[in-house]
Amino acid sequence: MDPNKLIQMARKAMEQAHAPYSGYKVGAALLCADGRVFKGCNIENASYGLTNCAERTALFSAVAAGKRDFKAMAIAASGDPAPYPCGACRQVLSEFCPPDFPIHVVTSAGEFETLPLGELLPYTFRLKPPSESSD
Ligand code: THU
């Protein structure tokens, strides 16, 4: 899929963000191997630490729907800074996605940067090798 199309879906997902505390809305779109796209937004909470990032919302929705094989993710935010995924999201993504998994981060109007997950999170914590962790 054209990264721009996935980015457009991430922008759309951002519209559902619940971000009354930070005012920083984030949207993510996750492309599955079967072509389906799962969207997610950040969902903040009055107890700040319970906030869920857009990336994990998208991934958890997809996993809960039975998806396990993912091709790419796009992330967009309502303003600066660019939404490079946080450490927690990098670790959660690495449970299901390989090091060459491409993440398209929208940097400014009409531009994006593509980074492989393995570059964002080298030395991922794993209890099992990827070949044994498919279920
Ligand atoms: N946030 C995301 O949803 N994804 C990111 O990549 C970075 C941070 C959210 C969490 C919180 O709702 C807001 O952005 C400010 O940290």
Coordinates of N, CA, C and O and ligand atoms in Angstrom, one line a residue:
M1 N 0.8 -1.2 0.0 CA 0.0 0.0 0.0 C 0.9 1.2 0.0 O 1.9 1.3 0.7
D2 N 0.4 2.2 -0.7 CA 1.1 3.5 -0.8 C 1.1 4.1 0.6 O 0.1 4.3 1.3
P3 N 2.3 4.5 1.1 CA 2.4 5.1 2.5 C 1.5 6.3 2.7 O 0.9 6.4 3.8
N4 N 1.3 7.0 1.6 CA 0.4 8.2 1.7 C -1.0 7.8 2.1 O -1.7 8.6 2.7
K5 N -1.4 6.7 1.5 CA -2.8 6.2 1.8 C -2.9 5.8 3.3 O -3.9 6.1 4.0
L6 N -1.9 5.1 3.8 CA -1.9 4.7 5.2 C -1.9 5.9 6.1 O -2.5 6.0 7.2
I7 N -1.1 6.9 5.7 CA -1.0 8.2 6.5 C -2.3 8.9 6.5 O -2.7 9.4 7.6
Q8 N -3.0 8.9 5.4 CA -4.3 9.5 5.4 C -5.3 8.8 6.4 O -6.1 9.5 7.1
M9 N -5.1 7.5 6.5 CA -6.0 6.8 7.5 C -5.6 7.1 8.9 O -6.4 7.2 9.8
A10 N -4.3 7.3 9.1 CA -3.8 7.7 10.5 C -4.3 9.1 10.8 O -4.8 9.4 12.0
R11 N -4.4 10.0 9.9 CA -4.9 11.3 10.1 C -6.4 11.2 10.5 O -6.9 11.9 11.3
K12 N -7.1 10.4 9.8 CA -8.5 10.2 10.1 C -8.7 9.6 11.5 O -9.6 10.0 12.2
A13 N -7.9 8.6 11.8 CA -8.0 8.0 13.2 C -7.8 9.1 14.3 O -8.4 9.0 15.4
M14 N -6.9 10.1 14.0 CA -6.6 11.1 15.0 C -7.8 11.9 15.4 O -7.9 12.4 16.5
E15 N -8.8 11.9 14.5 CA -10.1 12.7 14.8 C -10.8 12.1 16.0 O -11.6 12.8 16.6
Q16 N -10.5 10.8 16.3 CA -11.2 10.2 17.4 C -10.4 10.3 18.7 O -10.9 9.8 19.8
A17 N -9.3 10.9 18.7 CA -8.5 11.0 19.9 C -9.2 11.6 21.1 O -10.0 12.6 20.9
H18 N -8.9 11.1 22.3 CA -9.5 11.7 23.5 C -8.2 12.2 24.2 O -7.5 11.5 24.9
A19 N -7.9 13.5 24.0 CA -6.7 14.1 24.6 C -7.0 15.4 25.3 O -6.4 16.5 24.9
P20 N -7.9 15.4 26.3 CA -8.2 16.7 26.9 C -7.1 17.3 27.8 O -7.1 18.4 28.2
Y21 N -6.1 16.4 28.2 CA -5.1 16.8 29.1 C -3.9 17.4 28.4 O -3.4 18.5 28.8
S22 N -3.4 16.7 27.4 CA -2.2 17.2 26.6 C -2.6 18.0 25.5 O -1.8 18.9 25.0
G23 N -3.8 17.9 24.9 CA -4.2 18.6 23.7 C -3.5 18.1 22.5 O -3.6 18.7 21.4
Y24 N -2.8 17.0 22.6 CA -1.9 16.5 21.5 C -2.6 15.2 21.0 O -2.6 14.2 21.7
K25 N -3.3 15.3 19.8 CA -4.0 14.2 19.3 C -3.1 13.4 18.4 O -2.4 13.9 17.6
V26 N -3.2 12.1 18.5 CA -2.4 11.2 17.7 C -3.3 10.1 17.1 O -4.3 9.6 17.7
G27 N -3.0 9.8 15.8 CA -3.7 8.7 15.1 C -2.7 7.7 14.5 O -1.6 8.1 14.1
A28 N -3.1 6.5 14.5 CA -2.2 5.4 13.9 C -3.1 4.5 13.0 O -4.3 4.3 13.3
A29 N -2.5 4.1 12.0 CA -3.1 3.1 11.1 C -2.2 2.0 10.8 O -1.0 2.2 10.5
L30 N -2.7 0.7 11.1 CA -1.8 -0.5 11.0 C -2.3 -1.3 9.9 O -3.5 -1.8 9.9
L31 N -1.4 -1.6 8.9 CA -1.8 -2.4 7.8 C -1.5 -3.9 8.1 O -0.3 -4.2 8.4
C32 N -2.5 -4.7 7.9 CA -2.3 -6.2 8.1 C -2.0 -6.9 6.8 O -2.2 -6.3 5.7
A33 N -1.4 -8.1 6.9 CA -1.0 -8.8 5.7 C -2.2 -9.1 4.8 O -2.0 -9.2 3.5
D34 N -3.4 -9.2 5.3 CA -4.5 -9.5 4.5 C -5.1 -8.2 3.8 O -6.2 -8.2 3.2
G35 N -4.5 -7.1 4.1 CA -4.9 -5.8 3.5 C -5.8 -5.0 4.3 O -6.1 -3.8 4.0
R36 N -6.3 -5.5 5.4 CA -7.1 -4.7 6.3 C -6.3 -3.7 7.1 O -5.1 -3.9 7.4
V37 N -6.9 -2.6 7.4 CA -6.2 -1.6 8.2 C -7.0 -1.3 9.5 O -8.2 -1.2 9.5
F38 N -6.3 -1.4 10.6 CA -6.8 -1.1 11.9 C -6.4 0.3 12.4 O -5.2 0.6 12.3
K39 N -7.3 1.1 12.8 CA -7.0 2.5 13.2 C -7.0 2.6 14.7 O -7.7 1.8 15.4
G40 N -6.2 3.5 15.3 CA -6.2 3.7 16.7 C -5.9 5.2 17.0 O -5.3 5.9 16.2
C41 N -6.3 5.6 18.2 CA -6.0 7.0 18.6 C -5.5 7.0 20.0 O -5.7 6.0 20.7
N42 N -5.0 8.1 20.5 CA -4.6 8.1 21.9 C -5.9 8.4 22.8 O -6.8 9.1 22.4
I43 N -5.9 7.7 23.9 CA -7.0 7.8 24.8 C -6.5 8.1 26.2 O -5.9 7.3 26.8
E44 N -6.6 9.4 26.5 CA -6.1 9.8 27.8 C -7.0 9.6 29.0 O -8.2 9.3 28.7
N45 N -6.5 9.7 30.2 CA -7.3 9.4 31.4 C -6.9 10.4 32.5 O -5.7 10.9 32.5
A46 N -7.9 10.8 33.3 CA -7.6 11.7 34.4 C -6.5 11.2 35.3 O -5.7 11.9 35.9
S47 N -6.3 9.8 35.4 CA -5.2 9.2 36.0 C -4.1 9.0 34.9 O -4.1 8.0 34.2
Y48 N -3.3 10.0 34.7 CA -2.5 10.2 33.5 C -1.8 8.9 33.0 O -1.7 8.6 31.8
G49 N -1.3 8.1 34.0 CA -0.5 6.9 33.6 C -1.3 5.9 32.9 O -0.8 4.9 32.3
L50 N -2.6 6.0 32.9 CA -3.5 5.0 32.3 C -3.8 5.3 30.8 O -4.5 4.6 30.1
T51 N -3.2 6.4 30.4 CA -3.3 6.8 28.9 C -2.9 5.7 28.0 O -1.8 5.0 28.3
N52 N -3.6 5.5 26.9 CA -3.1 4.5 25.9 C -2.8 5.3 24.6 O -3.5 6.1 24.2
C53 N -1.6 5.0 24.1 CA -1.2 5.7 22.9 C -1.9 5.1 21.7 O -2.4 4.0 21.7
A54 N -1.9 5.9 20.6 CA -2.6 5.6 19.4 C -2.0 4.3 18.8 O -2.8 3.4 18.3
E55 N -0.7 4.1 18.8 CA -0.1 2.9 18.2 C -0.6 1.6 18.9 O -0.9 0.6 18.3
R56 N -0.6 1.7 20.3 CA -1.1 0.5 21.0 C -2.6 0.2 20.8 O -3.0 -0.9 20.7
T57 N -3.4 1.3 20.7 CA -4.8 1.2 20.5 C -5.0 0.4 19.1 O -5.8 -0.5 19.1
A58 N -4.3 0.8 18.1 CA -4.4 0.2 16.8 C -4.0 -1.3 16.9 O -4.7 -2.2 16.4
L59 N -2.8 -1.5 17.5 CA -2.3 -2.9 17.5 C -3.2 -3.8 18.3 O -3.5 -4.9 17.9
F60 N -3.7 -3.3 19.5 CA -4.5 -4.1 20.3 C -5.9 -4.4 19.6 O -6.4 -5.6 19.8
S61 N -6.4 -3.5 18.9 CA -7.6 -3.7 18.1 C -7.4 -4.8 17.1 O -8.3 -5.7 17.0
A62 N -6.3 -4.8 16.4 CA -6.0 -5.7 15.4 C -5.8 -7.1 16.0 O -6.3 -8.1 15.5
V63 N -5.0 -7.2 17.1 CA -4.8 -8.5 17.7 C -6.1 -9.1 18.2 O -6.3 -10.3 18.1
A64 N -6.9 -8.2 18.8 CA -8.2 -8.7 19.4 C -9.1 -9.2 18.3 O -10.0 -10.0 18.5
A65 N -8.9 -8.7 17.0 CA -9.7 -9.2 15.9 C -9.1 -10.4 15.2 O -9.5 -10.9 14.2
G66 N -8.0 -10.9 15.8 CA -7.4 -12.2 15.3 C -6.2 -12.0 14.4 O -5.6 -12.9 13.9
K67 N -5.8 -10.7 14.2 CA -4.7 -10.5 13.3 C -3.3 -10.7 14.0 O -3.2 -10.4 15.2
R68 N -2.4 -11.2 13.2 CA -1.0 -11.5 13.8 C 0.1 -11.1 12.9 O 1.2 -11.0 13.3
D69 N -0.3 -10.8 11.6 CA 0.8 -10.6 10.6 C 0.6 -9.1 10.1 O -0.5 -8.8 9.5
F70 N 1.6 -8.3 10.3 CA 1.5 -6.9 10.0 C 2.5 -6.4 9.0 O 3.6 -6.9 9.1
K71 N 2.1 -5.4 8.2 CA 3.0 -5.0 7.1 C 3.6 -3.6 7.4 O 4.8 -3.3 6.9
A72 N 2.9 -2.7 8.0 CA 3.4 -1.3 8.1 C 2.4 -0.5 9.1 O 1.3 -0.9 9.3
M73 N 3.0 0.6 9.6 CA 2.2 1.5 10.5 C 2.4 2.9 10.1 O 3.6 3.2 9.8
A74 N 1.4 3.7 10.1 CA 1.6 5.2 9.9 C 1.1 5.9 11.2 O 0.1 5.4 11.8
I75 N 1.8 7.0 11.5 CA 1.4 7.7 12.7 C 1.4 9.2 12.4 O 2.3 9.7 11.8
A76 N 0.3 9.8 12.8 CA 0.1 11.3 12.6 C -0.3 12.0 13.9 O -0.9 11.3 14.7
A77 N 0.1 13.2 14.0 CA -0.3 14.0 15.3 C -0.8 15.3 14.9 O -0.6 15.8 13.8
S78 N -1.5 15.9 15.8 CA -2.2 17.2 15.6 C -1.2 18.4 15.6 O -1.6 19.5 15.2
G79 N 0.0 18.2 16.0 CA 1.0 19.3 16.0 C 2.4 18.8 16.3 O 2.6 17.6 16.2
D80 N 3.2 19.7 16.7 CA 4.6 19.3 17.1 C 4.6 18.8 18.5 O 3.8 19.3 19.3
P81 N 5.6 17.9 18.8 CA 6.6 17.3 18.0 C 6.0 16.2 17.1 O 4.8 15.8 17.3
A82 N 6.8 15.7 16.2 CA 6.4 14.5 15.4 C 6.2 13.3 16.3 O 6.9 13.2 17.3
P83 N 5.2 12.5 16.0 CA 4.9 11.4 16.9 C 5.8 10.1 16.7 O 5.3 9.1 16.3
Y84 N 7.0 10.3 17.0 CA 7.9 9.1 17.1 C 7.3 8.2 18.2 O 7.1 8.7 19.3
P85 N 7.1 6.9 18.0 CA 6.5 6.1 19.0 C 7.3 6.1 20.3 O 8.5 6.0 20.3
C86 N 6.6 6.1 21.4 CA 7.2 6.0 22.7 C 7.8 4.6 22.9 O 7.6 3.7 22.2
G87 N 8.7 4.5 24.0 CA 9.4 3.3 24.2 C 8.4 2.1 24.5 O 8.7 1.0 24.0
A88 N 7.3 2.4 25.2 CA 6.4 1.3 25.5 C 5.8 0.8 24.2 O 5.6 -0.5 24.0
C89 N 5.4 1.7 23.3 CA 4.8 1.2 22.0 C 5.8 0.5 21.2 O 5.5 -0.5 20.5
R90 N 7.1 0.9 21.2 CA 8.1 0.2 20.4 C 8.2 -1.3 20.9 O 8.3 -2.2 20.1
Q91 N 8.2 -1.4 22.2 CA 8.3 -2.8 22.8 C 7.1 -3.6 22.4 O 7.2 -4.8 22.1
V92 N 5.9 -3.0 22.5 CA 4.7 -3.8 22.3 C 4.6 -4.1 20.8 O 4.2 -5.3 20.4
L93 N 5.0 -3.2 19.9 CA 5.0 -3.5 18.5 C 6.0 -4.7 18.2 O 5.7 -5.5 17.3
S94 N 7.1 -4.7 18.9 CA 8.1 -5.7 18.6 C 7.7 -7.1 19.0 O 8.3 -8.1 18.6
E95 N 6.6 -7.2 19.7 CA 6.1 -8.5 20.1 C 5.5 -9.2 18.8 O 5.6 -10.4 18.7
F96 N 5.1 -8.4 17.9 CA 4.4 -8.9 16.7 C 5.1 -8.6 15.4 O 4.8 -9.2 14.4
C97 N 5.9 -7.6 15.4 CA 6.5 -7.1 14.1 C 8.0 -7.3 14.0 O 8.7 -7.1 15.0
P98 N 8.5 -7.6 12.9 CA 9.9 -7.9 12.7 C 10.7 -6.6 12.7 O 10.2 -5.5 12.6
P99 N 12.1 -6.7 12.8 CA 12.9 -5.5 12.8 C 12.8 -4.6 11.6 O 13.0 -3.4 11.6
D100 N 12.4 -5.2 10.4 CA 12.3 -4.4 9.2 C 10.9 -3.8 9.0 O 10.6 -3.2 8.0
F101 N 10.1 -4.0 10.0 CA 8.7 -3.4 9.9 C 8.8 -1.9 9.8 O 9.3 -1.2 10.6
P102 N 8.2 -1.4 8.7 CA 8.3 0.1 8.4 C 7.3 0.9 9.2 O 6.1 0.6 9.2
I103 N 7.7 2.0 9.8 CA 6.9 2.9 10.5 C 7.0 4.3 9.9 O 8.1 4.9 9.9
H104 N 5.9 4.8 9.4 CA 5.9 6.1 8.7 C 5.4 7.1 9.7 O 4.3 7.1 10.2
V105 N 6.3 8.0 10.0 CA 6.0 9.1 11.0 C 5.8 10.4 10.2 O 6.7 10.8 9.5
V106 N 4.6 11.0 10.4 CA 4.4 12.3 9.7 C 5.2 13.4 10.5 O 5.0 13.6 11.7
T107 N 6.0 14.1 9.8 CA 6.9 15.0 10.4 C 6.4 16.5 10.3 O 6.5 17.3 11.2
S108 N 5.8 16.8 9.1 CA 5.2 18.1 9.0 C 4.3 18.0 7.8 O 4.3 17.0 7.1
A109 N 3.5 19.0 7.5 CA 2.5 19.0 6.4 C 3.1 18.4 5.1 O 4.0 18.9 4.5
G110 N 2.5 17.2 4.8 CA 2.9 16.6 3.5 C 4.2 15.8 3.5 O 4.6 15.3 2.5
E111 N 4.9 15.7 4.6 CA 6.1 15.0 4.7 C 6.0 13.9 5.7 O 5.3 14.0 6.7
F112 N 6.8 12.8 5.4 CA 6.9 11.7 6.4 C 8.3 11.1 6.4 O 9.0 11.2 5.4
E113 N 8.6 10.4 7.4 CA 9.9 9.7 7.6 C 9.6 8.3 7.8 O 8.7 8.0 8.6
T114 N 10.3 7.4 7.1 CA 10.0 5.9 7.4 C 11.2 5.3 8.1 O 12.4 5.4 7.7
L115 N 10.9 4.7 9.3 CA 11.9 4.1 10.1 C 11.6 2.7 10.4 O 10.4 2.4 10.7
P116 N 12.6 1.8 10.3 CA 12.3 0.4 10.6 C 12.2 0.2 12.1 O 13.0 0.9 12.9
L117 N 11.3 -0.6 12.6 CA 11.2 -0.9 14.0 C 12.5 -1.2 14.7 O 12.8 -0.8 15.8
G118 N 13.3 -2.0 14.0 CA 14.6 -2.5 14.6 C 15.6 -1.3 14.9 O 16.5 -1.4 15.7
E119 N 15.4 -0.2 14.1 CA 16.2 0.9 14.3 C 15.7 1.8 15.5 O 16.5 2.3 16.3
L120 N 14.4 1.8 15.7 CA 13.8 2.5 16.8 C 14.0 1.7 18.1 O 14.1 2.3 19.2
L121 N 14.0 0.4 18.0 CA 14.2 -0.4 19.2 C 15.1 -1.6 19.0 O 14.7 -2.7 18.7
P122 N 16.5 -1.3 19.0 CA 17.4 -2.5 18.9 C 17.4 -3.2 20.3 O 16.9 -2.7 21.3
Y123 N 17.8 -4.4 20.3 CA 17.9 -5.2 21.5 C 16.5 -5.3 22.2 O 16.4 -5.1 23.4
T124 N 15.5 -5.6 21.4 CA 14.2 -5.8 21.9 C 14.2 -6.9 23.0 O 14.9 -7.9 22.9
F125 N 13.4 -6.7 24.1 CA 13.3 -7.7 25.1 C 12.4 -8.8 24.6 O 11.3 -8.6 24.2
R126 N 12.9 -10.0 24.7 CA 12.1 -11.2 24.3 C 12.3 -12.3 25.3 O 13.4 -12.6 25.7
L127 N 11.2 -13.1 25.5 CA 11.3 -14.3 26.3 C 11.5 -15.5 25.4 O 12.1 -16.5 25.8
K128 N 11.0 -15.4 24.2 CA 11.1 -16.5 23.2 C 11.6 -15.9 21.9 O 11.3 -14.8 21.6
P129 N 12.3 -16.7 21.1 CA 12.6 -16.3 19.7 C 11.4 -16.1 18.9 O 10.3 -16.7 19.2
P130 N 11.4 -15.1 17.9 CA 10.2 -14.8 17.2 C 9.5 -16.0 16.6 O 8.3 -16.1 16.5
S131 N 10.2 -17.1 16.2 CA 9.6 -18.2 15.5 C 8.7 -19.0 16.5 O 7.8 -19.7 16.1
E132 N 8.9 -18.8 17.8 CA 8.1 -19.5 18.8 C 7.0 -18.7 19.4 O 6.3 -19.1 20.2
S133 N 7.0 -17.4 19.0 CA 6.1 -16.5 19.7 C 4.9 -16.0 18.8 O 4.4 -14.9 19.0
S134 N 4.4 -16.9 18.0 CA 3.4 -16.6 17.1 C 2.0 -16.7 17.7 O 1.0 -16.3 17.1
D135 N 1.9 -17.3 18.9 CA 0.5 -17.4 19.5 C 0.5 -17.0 20.9 O 1.5 -16.5 21.4
Ligands
THU1 N1 1.2 9.6 22.4 C1 0.8 8.7 21.4 O1 -0.4 8.4 21.3 N2 1.7 8.2 20.6 C2 3.0 8.6 20.5 O2 3.7 8.2 19.6 C3 3.5 9.6 21.5 C4 2.5 10.0 22.6 C5 0.1 10.3 23.2 C6 0.1 9.9 24.6 C7 -0.6 11.1 25.2 O3 -2.0 11.1 25.0 C8 -0.1 12.3 24.3 O4 0.4 11.7 23.2 C9 1.0 13.1 25.0 O5 2.0 12.4 25.5

